Tab-separated table of C-alpha atoms in Angstrom:
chain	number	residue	atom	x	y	z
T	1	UNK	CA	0.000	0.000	0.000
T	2	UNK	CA	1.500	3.191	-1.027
T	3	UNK	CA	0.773	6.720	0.414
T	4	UNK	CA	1.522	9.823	-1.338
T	5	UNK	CA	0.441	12.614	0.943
T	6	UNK	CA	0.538	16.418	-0.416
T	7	UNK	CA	0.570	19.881	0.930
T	8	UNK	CA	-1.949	21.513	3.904
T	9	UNK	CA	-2.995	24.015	1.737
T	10	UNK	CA	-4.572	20.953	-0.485
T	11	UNK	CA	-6.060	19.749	2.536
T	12	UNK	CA	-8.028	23.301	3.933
T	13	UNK	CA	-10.368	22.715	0.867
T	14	UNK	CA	-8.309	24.303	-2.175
T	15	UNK	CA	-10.621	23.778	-5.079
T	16	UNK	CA	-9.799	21.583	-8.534
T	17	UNK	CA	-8.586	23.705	-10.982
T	18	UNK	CA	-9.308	23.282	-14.611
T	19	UNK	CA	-7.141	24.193	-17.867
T	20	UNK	CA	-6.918	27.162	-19.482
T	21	UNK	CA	-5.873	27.868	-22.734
T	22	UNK	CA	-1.615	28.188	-22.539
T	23	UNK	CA	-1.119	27.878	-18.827
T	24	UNK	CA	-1.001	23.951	-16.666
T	25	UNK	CA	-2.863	25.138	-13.148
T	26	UNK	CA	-3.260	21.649	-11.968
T	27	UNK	CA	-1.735	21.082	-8.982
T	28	UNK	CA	-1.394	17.799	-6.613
T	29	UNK	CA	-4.165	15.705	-5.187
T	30	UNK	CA	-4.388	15.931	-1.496
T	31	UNK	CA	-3.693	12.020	-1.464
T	32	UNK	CA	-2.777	9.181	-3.690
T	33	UNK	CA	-2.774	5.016	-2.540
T	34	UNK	CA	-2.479	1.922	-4.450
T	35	UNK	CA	-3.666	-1.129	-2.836
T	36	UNK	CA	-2.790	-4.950	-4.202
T	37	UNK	CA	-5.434	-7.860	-3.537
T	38	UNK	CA	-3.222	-10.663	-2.162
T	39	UNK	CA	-5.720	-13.267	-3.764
T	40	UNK	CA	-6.499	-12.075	-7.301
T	41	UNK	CA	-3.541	-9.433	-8.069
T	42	UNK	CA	-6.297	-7.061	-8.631
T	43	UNK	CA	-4.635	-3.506	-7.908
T	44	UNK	CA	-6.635	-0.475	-6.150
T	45	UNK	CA	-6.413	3.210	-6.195
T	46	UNK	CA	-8.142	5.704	-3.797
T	47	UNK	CA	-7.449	9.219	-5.086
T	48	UNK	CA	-8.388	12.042	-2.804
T	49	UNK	CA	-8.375	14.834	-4.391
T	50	UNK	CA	-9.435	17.666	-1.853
T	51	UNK	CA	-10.598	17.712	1.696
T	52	UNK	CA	-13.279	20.298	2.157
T	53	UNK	CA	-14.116	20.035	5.934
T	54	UNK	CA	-11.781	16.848	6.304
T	55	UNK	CA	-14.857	15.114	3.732
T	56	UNK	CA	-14.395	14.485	0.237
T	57	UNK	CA	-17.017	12.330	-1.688
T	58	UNK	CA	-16.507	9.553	-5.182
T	59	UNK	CA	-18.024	6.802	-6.653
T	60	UNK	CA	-15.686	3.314	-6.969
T	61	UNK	CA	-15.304	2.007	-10.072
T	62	UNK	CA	-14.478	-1.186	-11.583
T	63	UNK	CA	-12.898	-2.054	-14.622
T	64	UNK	CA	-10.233	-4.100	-16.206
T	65	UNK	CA	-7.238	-1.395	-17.047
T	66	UNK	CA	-7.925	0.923	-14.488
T	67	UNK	CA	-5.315	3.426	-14.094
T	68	UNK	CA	-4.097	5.555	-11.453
T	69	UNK	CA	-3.987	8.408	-13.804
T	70	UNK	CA	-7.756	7.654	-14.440
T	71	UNK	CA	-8.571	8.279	-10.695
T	72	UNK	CA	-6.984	11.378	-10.233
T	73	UNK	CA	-8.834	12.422	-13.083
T	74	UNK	CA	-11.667	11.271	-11.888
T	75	UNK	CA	-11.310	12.686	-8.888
T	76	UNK	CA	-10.729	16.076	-9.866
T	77	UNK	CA	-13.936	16.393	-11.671
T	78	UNK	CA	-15.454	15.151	-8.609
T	79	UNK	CA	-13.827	18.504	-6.766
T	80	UNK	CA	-15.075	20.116	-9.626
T	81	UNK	CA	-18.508	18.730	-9.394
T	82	UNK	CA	-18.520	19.611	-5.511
T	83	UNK	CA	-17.743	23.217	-6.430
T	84	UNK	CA	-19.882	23.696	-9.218
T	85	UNK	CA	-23.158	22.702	-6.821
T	86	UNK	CA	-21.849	24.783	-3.561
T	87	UNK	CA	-21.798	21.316	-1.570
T	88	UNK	CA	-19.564	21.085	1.746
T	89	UNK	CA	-17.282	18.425	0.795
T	90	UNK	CA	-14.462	17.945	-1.637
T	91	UNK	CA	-13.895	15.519	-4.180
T	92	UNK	CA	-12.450	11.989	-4.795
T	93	UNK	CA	-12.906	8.324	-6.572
T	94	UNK	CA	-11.559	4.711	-6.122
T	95	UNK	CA	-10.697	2.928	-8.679
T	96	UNK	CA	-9.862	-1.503	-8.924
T	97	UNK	CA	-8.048	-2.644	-12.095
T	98	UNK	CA	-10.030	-5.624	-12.003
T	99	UNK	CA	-13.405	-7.413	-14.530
T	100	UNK	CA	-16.518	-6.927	-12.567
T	101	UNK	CA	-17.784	-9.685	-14.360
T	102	UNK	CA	-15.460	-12.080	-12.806
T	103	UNK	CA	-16.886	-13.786	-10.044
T	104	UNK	CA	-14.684	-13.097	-7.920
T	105	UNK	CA	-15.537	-9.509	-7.724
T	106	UNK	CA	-17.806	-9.089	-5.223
T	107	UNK	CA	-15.167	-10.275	-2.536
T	108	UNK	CA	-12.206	-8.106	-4.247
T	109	UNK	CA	-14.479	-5.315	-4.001
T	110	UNK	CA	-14.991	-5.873	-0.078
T	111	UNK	CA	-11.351	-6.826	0.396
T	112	UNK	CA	-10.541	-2.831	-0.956
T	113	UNK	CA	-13.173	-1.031	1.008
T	114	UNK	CA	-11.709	-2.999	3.999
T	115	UNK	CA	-8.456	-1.724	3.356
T	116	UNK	CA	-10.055	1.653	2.889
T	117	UNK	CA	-11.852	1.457	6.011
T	118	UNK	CA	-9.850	4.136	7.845
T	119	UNK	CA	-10.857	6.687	5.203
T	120	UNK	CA	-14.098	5.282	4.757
T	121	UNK	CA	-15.169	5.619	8.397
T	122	UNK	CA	-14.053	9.611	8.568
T	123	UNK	CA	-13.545	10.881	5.432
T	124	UNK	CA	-14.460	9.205	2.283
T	125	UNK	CA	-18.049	8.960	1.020
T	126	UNK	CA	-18.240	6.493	-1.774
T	127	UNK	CA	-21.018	5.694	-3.741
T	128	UNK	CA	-22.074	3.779	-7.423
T	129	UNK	CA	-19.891	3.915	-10.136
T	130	UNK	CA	-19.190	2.051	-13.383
T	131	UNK	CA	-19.028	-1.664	-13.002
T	132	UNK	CA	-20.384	-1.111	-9.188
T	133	UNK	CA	-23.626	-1.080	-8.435
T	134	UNK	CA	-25.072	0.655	-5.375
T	135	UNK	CA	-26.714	-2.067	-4.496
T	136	UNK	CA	-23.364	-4.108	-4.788
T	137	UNK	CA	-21.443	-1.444	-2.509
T	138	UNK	CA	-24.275	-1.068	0.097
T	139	UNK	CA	-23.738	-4.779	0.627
T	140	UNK	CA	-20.528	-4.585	0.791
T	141	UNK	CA	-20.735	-2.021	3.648
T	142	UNK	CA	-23.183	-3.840	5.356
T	143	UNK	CA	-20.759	-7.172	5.735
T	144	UNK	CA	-18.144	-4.763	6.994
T	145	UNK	CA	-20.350	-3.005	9.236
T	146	UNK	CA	-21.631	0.040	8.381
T	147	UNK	CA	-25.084	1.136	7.593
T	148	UNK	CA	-24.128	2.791	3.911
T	149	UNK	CA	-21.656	4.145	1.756
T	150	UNK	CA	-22.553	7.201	3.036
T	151	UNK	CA	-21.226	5.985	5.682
T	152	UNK	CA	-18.216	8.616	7.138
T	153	UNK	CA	-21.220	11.637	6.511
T	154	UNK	CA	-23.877	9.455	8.529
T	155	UNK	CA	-21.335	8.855	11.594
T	156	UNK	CA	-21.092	12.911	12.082
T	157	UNK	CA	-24.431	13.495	12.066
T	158	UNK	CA	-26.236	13.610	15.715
T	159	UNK	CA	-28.486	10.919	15.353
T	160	UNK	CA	-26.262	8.570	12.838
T	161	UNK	CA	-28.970	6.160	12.809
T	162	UNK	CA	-32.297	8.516	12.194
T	163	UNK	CA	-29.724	9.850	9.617
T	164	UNK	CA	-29.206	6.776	8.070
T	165	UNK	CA	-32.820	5.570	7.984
T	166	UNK	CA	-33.551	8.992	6.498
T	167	UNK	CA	-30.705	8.590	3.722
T	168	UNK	CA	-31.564	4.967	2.811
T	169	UNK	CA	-35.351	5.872	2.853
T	170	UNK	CA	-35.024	8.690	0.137
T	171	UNK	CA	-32.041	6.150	-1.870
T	172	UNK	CA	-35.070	3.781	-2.266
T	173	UNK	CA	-37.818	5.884	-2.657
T	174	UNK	CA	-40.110	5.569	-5.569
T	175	UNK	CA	-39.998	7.401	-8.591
T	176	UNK	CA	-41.119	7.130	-12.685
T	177	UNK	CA	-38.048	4.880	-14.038
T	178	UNK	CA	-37.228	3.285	-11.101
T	179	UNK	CA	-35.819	4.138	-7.018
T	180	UNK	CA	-34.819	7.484	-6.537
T	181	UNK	CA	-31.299	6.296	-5.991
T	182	UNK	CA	-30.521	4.658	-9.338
T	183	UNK	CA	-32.768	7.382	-11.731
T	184	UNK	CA	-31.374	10.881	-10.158
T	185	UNK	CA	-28.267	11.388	-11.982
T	186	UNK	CA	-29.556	10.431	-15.158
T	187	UNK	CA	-32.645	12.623	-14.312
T	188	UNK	CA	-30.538	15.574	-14.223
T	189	UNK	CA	-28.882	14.655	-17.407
T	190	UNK	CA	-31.801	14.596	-19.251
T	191	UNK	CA	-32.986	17.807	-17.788
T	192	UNK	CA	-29.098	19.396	-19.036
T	193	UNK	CA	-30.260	17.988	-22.397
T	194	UNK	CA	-33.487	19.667	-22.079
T	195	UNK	CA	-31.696	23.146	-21.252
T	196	UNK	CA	-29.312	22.830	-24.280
T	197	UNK	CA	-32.321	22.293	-26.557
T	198	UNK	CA	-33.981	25.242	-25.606
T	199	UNK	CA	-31.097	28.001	-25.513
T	200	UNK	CA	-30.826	26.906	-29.175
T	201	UNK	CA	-34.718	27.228	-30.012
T	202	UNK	CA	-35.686	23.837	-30.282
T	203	UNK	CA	-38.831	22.140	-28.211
T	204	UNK	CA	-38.171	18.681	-27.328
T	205	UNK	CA	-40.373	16.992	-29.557
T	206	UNK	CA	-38.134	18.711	-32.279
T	207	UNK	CA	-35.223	17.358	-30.476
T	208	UNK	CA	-33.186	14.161	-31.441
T	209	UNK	CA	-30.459	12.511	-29.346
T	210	UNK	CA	-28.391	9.595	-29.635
T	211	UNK	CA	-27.224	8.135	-26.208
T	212	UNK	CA	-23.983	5.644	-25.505
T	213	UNK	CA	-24.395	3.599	-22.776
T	214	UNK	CA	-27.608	2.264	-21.255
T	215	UNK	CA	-26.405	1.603	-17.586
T	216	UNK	CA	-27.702	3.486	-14.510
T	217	UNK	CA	-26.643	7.384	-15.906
T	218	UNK	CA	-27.458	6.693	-19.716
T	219	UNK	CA	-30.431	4.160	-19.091
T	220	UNK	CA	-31.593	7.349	-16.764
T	221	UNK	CA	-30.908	9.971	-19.021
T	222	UNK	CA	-32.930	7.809	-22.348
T	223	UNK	CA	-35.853	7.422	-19.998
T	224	UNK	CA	-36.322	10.914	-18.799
T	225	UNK	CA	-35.610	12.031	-22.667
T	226	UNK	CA	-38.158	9.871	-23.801
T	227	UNK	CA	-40.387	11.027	-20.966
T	228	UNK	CA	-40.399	14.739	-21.876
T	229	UNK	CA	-40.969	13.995	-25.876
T	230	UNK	CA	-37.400	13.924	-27.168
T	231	UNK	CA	-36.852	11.456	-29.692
T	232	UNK	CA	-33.677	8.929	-28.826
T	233	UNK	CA	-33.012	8.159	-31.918
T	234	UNK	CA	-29.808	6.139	-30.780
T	235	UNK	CA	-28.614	3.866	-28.172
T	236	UNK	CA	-25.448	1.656	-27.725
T	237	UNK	CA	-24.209	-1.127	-24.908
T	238	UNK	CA	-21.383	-3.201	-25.396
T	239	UNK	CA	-22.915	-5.309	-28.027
T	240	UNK	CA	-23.477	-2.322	-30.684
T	241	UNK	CA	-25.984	0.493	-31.208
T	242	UNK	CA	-29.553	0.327	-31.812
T	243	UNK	CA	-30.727	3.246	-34.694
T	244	UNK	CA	-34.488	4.281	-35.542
T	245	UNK	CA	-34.328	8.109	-37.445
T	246	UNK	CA	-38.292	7.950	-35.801
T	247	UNK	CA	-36.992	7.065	-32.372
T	248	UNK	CA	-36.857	3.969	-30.281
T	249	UNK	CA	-39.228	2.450	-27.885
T	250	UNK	CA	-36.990	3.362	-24.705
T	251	UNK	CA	-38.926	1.666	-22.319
T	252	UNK	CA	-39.073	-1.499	-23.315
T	253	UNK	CA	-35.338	-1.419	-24.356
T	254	UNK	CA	-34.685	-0.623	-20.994
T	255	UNK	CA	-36.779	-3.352	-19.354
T	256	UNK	CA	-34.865	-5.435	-21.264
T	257	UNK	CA	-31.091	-4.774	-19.982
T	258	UNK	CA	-29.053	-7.393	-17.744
T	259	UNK	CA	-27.337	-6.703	-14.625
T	260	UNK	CA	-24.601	-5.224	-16.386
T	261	UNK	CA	-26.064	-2.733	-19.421
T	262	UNK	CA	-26.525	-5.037	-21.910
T	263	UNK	CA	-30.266	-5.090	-23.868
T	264	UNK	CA	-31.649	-8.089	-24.805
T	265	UNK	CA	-31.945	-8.122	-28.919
T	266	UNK	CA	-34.804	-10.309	-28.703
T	267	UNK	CA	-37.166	-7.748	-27.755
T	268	UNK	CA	-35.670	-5.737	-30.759
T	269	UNK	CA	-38.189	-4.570	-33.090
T	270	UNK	CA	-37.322	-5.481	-36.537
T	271	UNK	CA	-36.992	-2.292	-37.791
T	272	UNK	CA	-34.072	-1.088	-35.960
T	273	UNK	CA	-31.145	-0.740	-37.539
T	274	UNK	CA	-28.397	-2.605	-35.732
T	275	UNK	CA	-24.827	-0.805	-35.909
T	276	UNK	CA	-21.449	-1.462	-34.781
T	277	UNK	CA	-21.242	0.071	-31.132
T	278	UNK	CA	-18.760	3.059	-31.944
T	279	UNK	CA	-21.257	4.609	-34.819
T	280	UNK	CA	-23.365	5.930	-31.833
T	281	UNK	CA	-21.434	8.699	-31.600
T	282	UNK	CA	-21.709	9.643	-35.749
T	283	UNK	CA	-25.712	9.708	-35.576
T	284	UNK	CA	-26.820	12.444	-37.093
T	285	UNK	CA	-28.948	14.017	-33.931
T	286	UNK	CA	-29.179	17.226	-32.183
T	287	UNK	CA	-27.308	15.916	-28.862
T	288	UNK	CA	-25.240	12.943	-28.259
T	289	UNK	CA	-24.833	11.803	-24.743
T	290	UNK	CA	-21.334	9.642	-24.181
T	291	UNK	CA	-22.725	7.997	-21.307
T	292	UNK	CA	-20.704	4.877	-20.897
T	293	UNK	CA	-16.886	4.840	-20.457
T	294	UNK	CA	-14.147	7.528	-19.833
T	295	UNK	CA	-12.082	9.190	-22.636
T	296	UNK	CA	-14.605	7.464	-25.253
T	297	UNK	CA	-14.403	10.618	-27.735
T	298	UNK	CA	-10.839	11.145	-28.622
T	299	UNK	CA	-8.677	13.097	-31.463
T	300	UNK	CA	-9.051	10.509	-33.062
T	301	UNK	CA	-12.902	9.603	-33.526
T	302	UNK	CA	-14.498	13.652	-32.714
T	303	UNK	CA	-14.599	14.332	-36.617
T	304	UNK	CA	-17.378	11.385	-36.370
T	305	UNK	CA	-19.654	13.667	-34.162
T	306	UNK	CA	-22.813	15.400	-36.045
T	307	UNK	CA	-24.735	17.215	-33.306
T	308	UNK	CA	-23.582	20.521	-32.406
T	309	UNK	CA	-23.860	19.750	-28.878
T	310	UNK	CA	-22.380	17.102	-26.460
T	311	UNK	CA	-23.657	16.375	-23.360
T	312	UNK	CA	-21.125	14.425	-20.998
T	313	UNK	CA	-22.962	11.734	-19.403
T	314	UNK	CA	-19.760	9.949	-18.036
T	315	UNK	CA	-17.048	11.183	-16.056
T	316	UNK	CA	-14.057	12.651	-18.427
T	317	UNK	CA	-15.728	11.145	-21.546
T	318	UNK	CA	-14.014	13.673	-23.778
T	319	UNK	CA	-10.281	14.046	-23.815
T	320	UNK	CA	-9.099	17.440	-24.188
T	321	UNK	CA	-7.733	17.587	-27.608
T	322	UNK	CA	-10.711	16.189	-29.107
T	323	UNK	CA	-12.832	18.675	-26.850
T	324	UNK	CA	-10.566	21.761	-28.941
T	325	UNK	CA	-11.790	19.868	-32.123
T	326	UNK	CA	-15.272	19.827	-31.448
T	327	UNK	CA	-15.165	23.456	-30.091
T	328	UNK	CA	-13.523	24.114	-33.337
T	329	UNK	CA	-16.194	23.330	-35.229
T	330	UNK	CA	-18.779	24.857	-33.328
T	331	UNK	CA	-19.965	21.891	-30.976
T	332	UNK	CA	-20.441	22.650	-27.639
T	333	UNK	CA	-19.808	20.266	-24.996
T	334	UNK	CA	-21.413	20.692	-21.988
T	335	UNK	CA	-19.020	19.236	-19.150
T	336	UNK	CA	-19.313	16.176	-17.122
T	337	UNK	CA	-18.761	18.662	-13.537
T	338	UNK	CA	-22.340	20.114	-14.223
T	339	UNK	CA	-24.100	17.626	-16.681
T	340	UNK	CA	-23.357	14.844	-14.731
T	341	UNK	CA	-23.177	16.475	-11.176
T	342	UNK	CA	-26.916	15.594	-10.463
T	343	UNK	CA	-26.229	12.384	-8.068
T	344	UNK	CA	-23.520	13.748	-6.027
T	345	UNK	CA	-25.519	17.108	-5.496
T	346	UNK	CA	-28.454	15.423	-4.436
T	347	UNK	CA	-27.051	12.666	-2.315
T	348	UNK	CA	-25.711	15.751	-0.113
T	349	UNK	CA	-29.091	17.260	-0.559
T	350	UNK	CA	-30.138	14.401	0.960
T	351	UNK	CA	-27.949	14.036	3.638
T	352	UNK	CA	-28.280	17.675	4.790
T	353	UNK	CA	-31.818	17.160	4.859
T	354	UNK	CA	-33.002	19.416	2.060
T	355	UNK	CA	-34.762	16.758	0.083
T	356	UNK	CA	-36.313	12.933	1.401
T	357	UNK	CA	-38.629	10.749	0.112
T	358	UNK	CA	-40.537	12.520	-2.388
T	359	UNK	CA	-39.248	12.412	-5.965
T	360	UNK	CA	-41.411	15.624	-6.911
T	361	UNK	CA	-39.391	17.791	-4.017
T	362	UNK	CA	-35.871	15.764	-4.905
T	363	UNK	CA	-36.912	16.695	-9.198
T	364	UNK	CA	-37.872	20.035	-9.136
T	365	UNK	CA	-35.008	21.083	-6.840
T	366	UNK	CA	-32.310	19.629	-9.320
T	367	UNK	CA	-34.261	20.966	-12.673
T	368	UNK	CA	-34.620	24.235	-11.339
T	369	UNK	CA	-30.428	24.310	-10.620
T	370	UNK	CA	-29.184	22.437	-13.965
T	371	UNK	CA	-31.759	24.372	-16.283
T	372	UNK	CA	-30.310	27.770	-14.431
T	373	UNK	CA	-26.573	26.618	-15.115
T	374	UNK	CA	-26.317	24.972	-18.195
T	375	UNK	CA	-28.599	28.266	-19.957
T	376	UNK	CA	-26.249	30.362	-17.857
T	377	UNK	CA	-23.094	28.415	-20.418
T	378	UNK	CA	-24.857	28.193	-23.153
T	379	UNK	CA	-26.589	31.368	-23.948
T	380	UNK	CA	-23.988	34.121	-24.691
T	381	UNK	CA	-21.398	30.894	-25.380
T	382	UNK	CA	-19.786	31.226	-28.839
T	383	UNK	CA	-16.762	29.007	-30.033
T	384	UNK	CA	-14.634	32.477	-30.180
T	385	UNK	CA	-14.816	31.773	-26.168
T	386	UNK	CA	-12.934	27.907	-25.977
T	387	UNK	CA	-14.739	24.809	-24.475
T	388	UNK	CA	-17.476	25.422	-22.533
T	389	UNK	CA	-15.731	23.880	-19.438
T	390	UNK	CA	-13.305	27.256	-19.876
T	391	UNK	CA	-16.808	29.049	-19.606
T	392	UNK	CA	-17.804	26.638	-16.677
T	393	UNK	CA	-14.067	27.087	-14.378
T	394	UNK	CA	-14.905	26.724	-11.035
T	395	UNK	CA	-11.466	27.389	-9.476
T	396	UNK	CA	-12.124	30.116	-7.254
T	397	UNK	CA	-14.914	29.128	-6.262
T	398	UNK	CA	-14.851	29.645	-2.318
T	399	UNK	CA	-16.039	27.424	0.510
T	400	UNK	CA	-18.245	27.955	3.689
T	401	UNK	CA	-15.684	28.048	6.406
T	402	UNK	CA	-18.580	26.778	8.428
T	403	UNK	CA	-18.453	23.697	10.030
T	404	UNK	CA	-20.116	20.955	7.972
T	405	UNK	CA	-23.375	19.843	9.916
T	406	UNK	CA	-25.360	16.650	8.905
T	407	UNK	CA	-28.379	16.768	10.256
């Protein structure tokens, strides 16, 4: 296990920094470890990237070829995230180099938070992430002990198990698409779509998008589209890409996905066109949401993209080259720190006690914020002005120096 500690400064809550055109202003994470599983050879990484009242909050991923690098990214857009939304906390991820297919993955996952349990229990909050279900990681917390993932936020609140009974009661909550939990973040996605689409003009039944990846965020985000009278014209798993120019029948698509993404062609209508999985991102749409893996839209495949907007589903699905190419030509991409930002914001919503168990309160509250931000970007934006992220910079943003309080 290797520690790489950095400066106080990092640790008082300094904010992620993003680039700017000419000048490098990143500067250290707070905290970088690598873990080895004994048993498997899987490797670990928990990347904190800033402390904002000693709490920073991630997901854990899983994924054969996880990097290091890929966590500290990851993590910064979390600090970015955290900024963006005004939340009390500061941002980091874990990451396992490891299949979460494998069967054995359920007991490397527990065998990392164990070794994470020091930062887990003060000052890590952890949550869903690709290849890791929050149902997967709430079990896993469970046979260590503790209540949630949530769980370093719950243990400073007054009442840690009211707290937790109100946090688990909103995570399961009903709502259209599914529990509260799973359908937030790609709620707010949809409603970042919906924003777009209306600073340029367009209603959403004029509105076409083509979405990649059909997990929890993108299987979210093409349910809440389909909801509000967008056509999804487009949607991709692992095994390829499903194409109707009319649109496709979302729900039952949906319905029809395994464990891990994947839809089942058999409930496939015969008209849809079935394309290779990367031609997703060349449909010829008004938005296309890369909501699958990181770093999926590269130098070397942006000249595909049609639509003249991008909204990032996934953390860091656009590498920054190919983001200069597609502001080159006029595409704006709407970063993953506020499209995808919905979860995080309202898991801290709910454990401040500012939403619970009723979608309506929990939907309205994030609509109202993403439909105020991403108009804010998008209105007066112009390629003349760089990425939108350069519009977005959140890097002086300031914290509360008061203390953090869970209620």
């Amino acid at each position: 296990m290797t520690l790489t500690p950095i400066s106080p400064a990092t640790a008082a809550g300094v904010d992620a920094v993003l680039p700017v055109p000419g000048v490098d202003r990143r500067r250290p994470p707070y905290l970088r470890m690598e873990w080895s599983d004994a048993e498997t050879g899987a490797v670990g990484y928990l990347v904190i990237d800033t402390l904002v009242h000693g709490m920073a909050t991630g997901g854990t991923r899983m994924r054969a070829g996880c990097t290091i690098d890929e966590v500290a990214d990851l993590a910064r857009g979390m600090s970015n995230k955290t900024a963006a939304f005004d939340l009390p906390v500061g941002g980091a991820k874990g990451g396992i180099d490891f299949d979460p297919k494998d069967p054995r993955a359920h007991a490397v996952l527990t065998r990392f938070c164990e070794a994470m349990r020091p930062f887990l229990d003060r000052h890590w909050v952890t949550a869903e992430d690709l290849g890791v279900s929050q149902e997967t990681i709430d079990s896993v917390f469970a046979e260590l002990g503790m209540r949630q993932s949530y769980h370093a936020a719950i243990e400073r609140s007054a009442d840690p198990q009211a707290t937790a009974a109100r946090v688990l009661g909103g995570l399961n909550a009903a709502a259209p698409g599914g529990r509260l939990g799973d359908v937030i973040g790609g709620y707010g996605v949809a409603q970042a779509c919906l924003a777009a689409a209306r600073v340029r003009g367009q209603s959403a039944a004029e509105t076409t998008v083509a979405v990649q990846g059909v997990g929890t965020m993108g299987g979210g985000a093409s349910f809440y589209l389909h909801e509000a009278g967008m056509r999804v014209v487009a949607l991709a798993d692992a095994s390829g890409t499903l194409y109707h120019p009319a649109g496709l029948d979302v729900p039952t698509l949906l319905a029809a996905r395994d464990r891990y993404g994947e839809i089942d062609r058999a409930v496939v209508a015969p008209d849809v066109m079935r394309l290779p999985r990367e031609a997703v991102l060349g449909i010829d749409c008004d938005i296309v949401v890369p909501a699958a893996v990181s770093y999926a839209i590269t130098a070397s495949n942006a000249a595909r993209i049609q639509a003249p907007i991008v909204v990032e589903a996934a953390n860091a699905p656009t590498t920054a080259d190919a983001e200069l190419d597609l502001t080159a030509r006029g595409i704006a991409v709407v970063p993953d720190f506020i499209a995808n930002a919905g979860a995080v914001a309202w898991a801290w919503w709910l454990l401040l006690g500012h939403v619970g168990t009723d979608y309506r309160d929990s939907f309205d509250r994030l609509r109202s914020r993403m439909d105020a931000k991403v108009s804010a970007l998008l209105t007066d934006w112009t390629p003349a002005h760089g990425p939108v992220r350069w519009t977005a910079d959140v890097s002086s943003t300031t914290r509360s120096a008061e203390p953090l309080v869970v209620p």
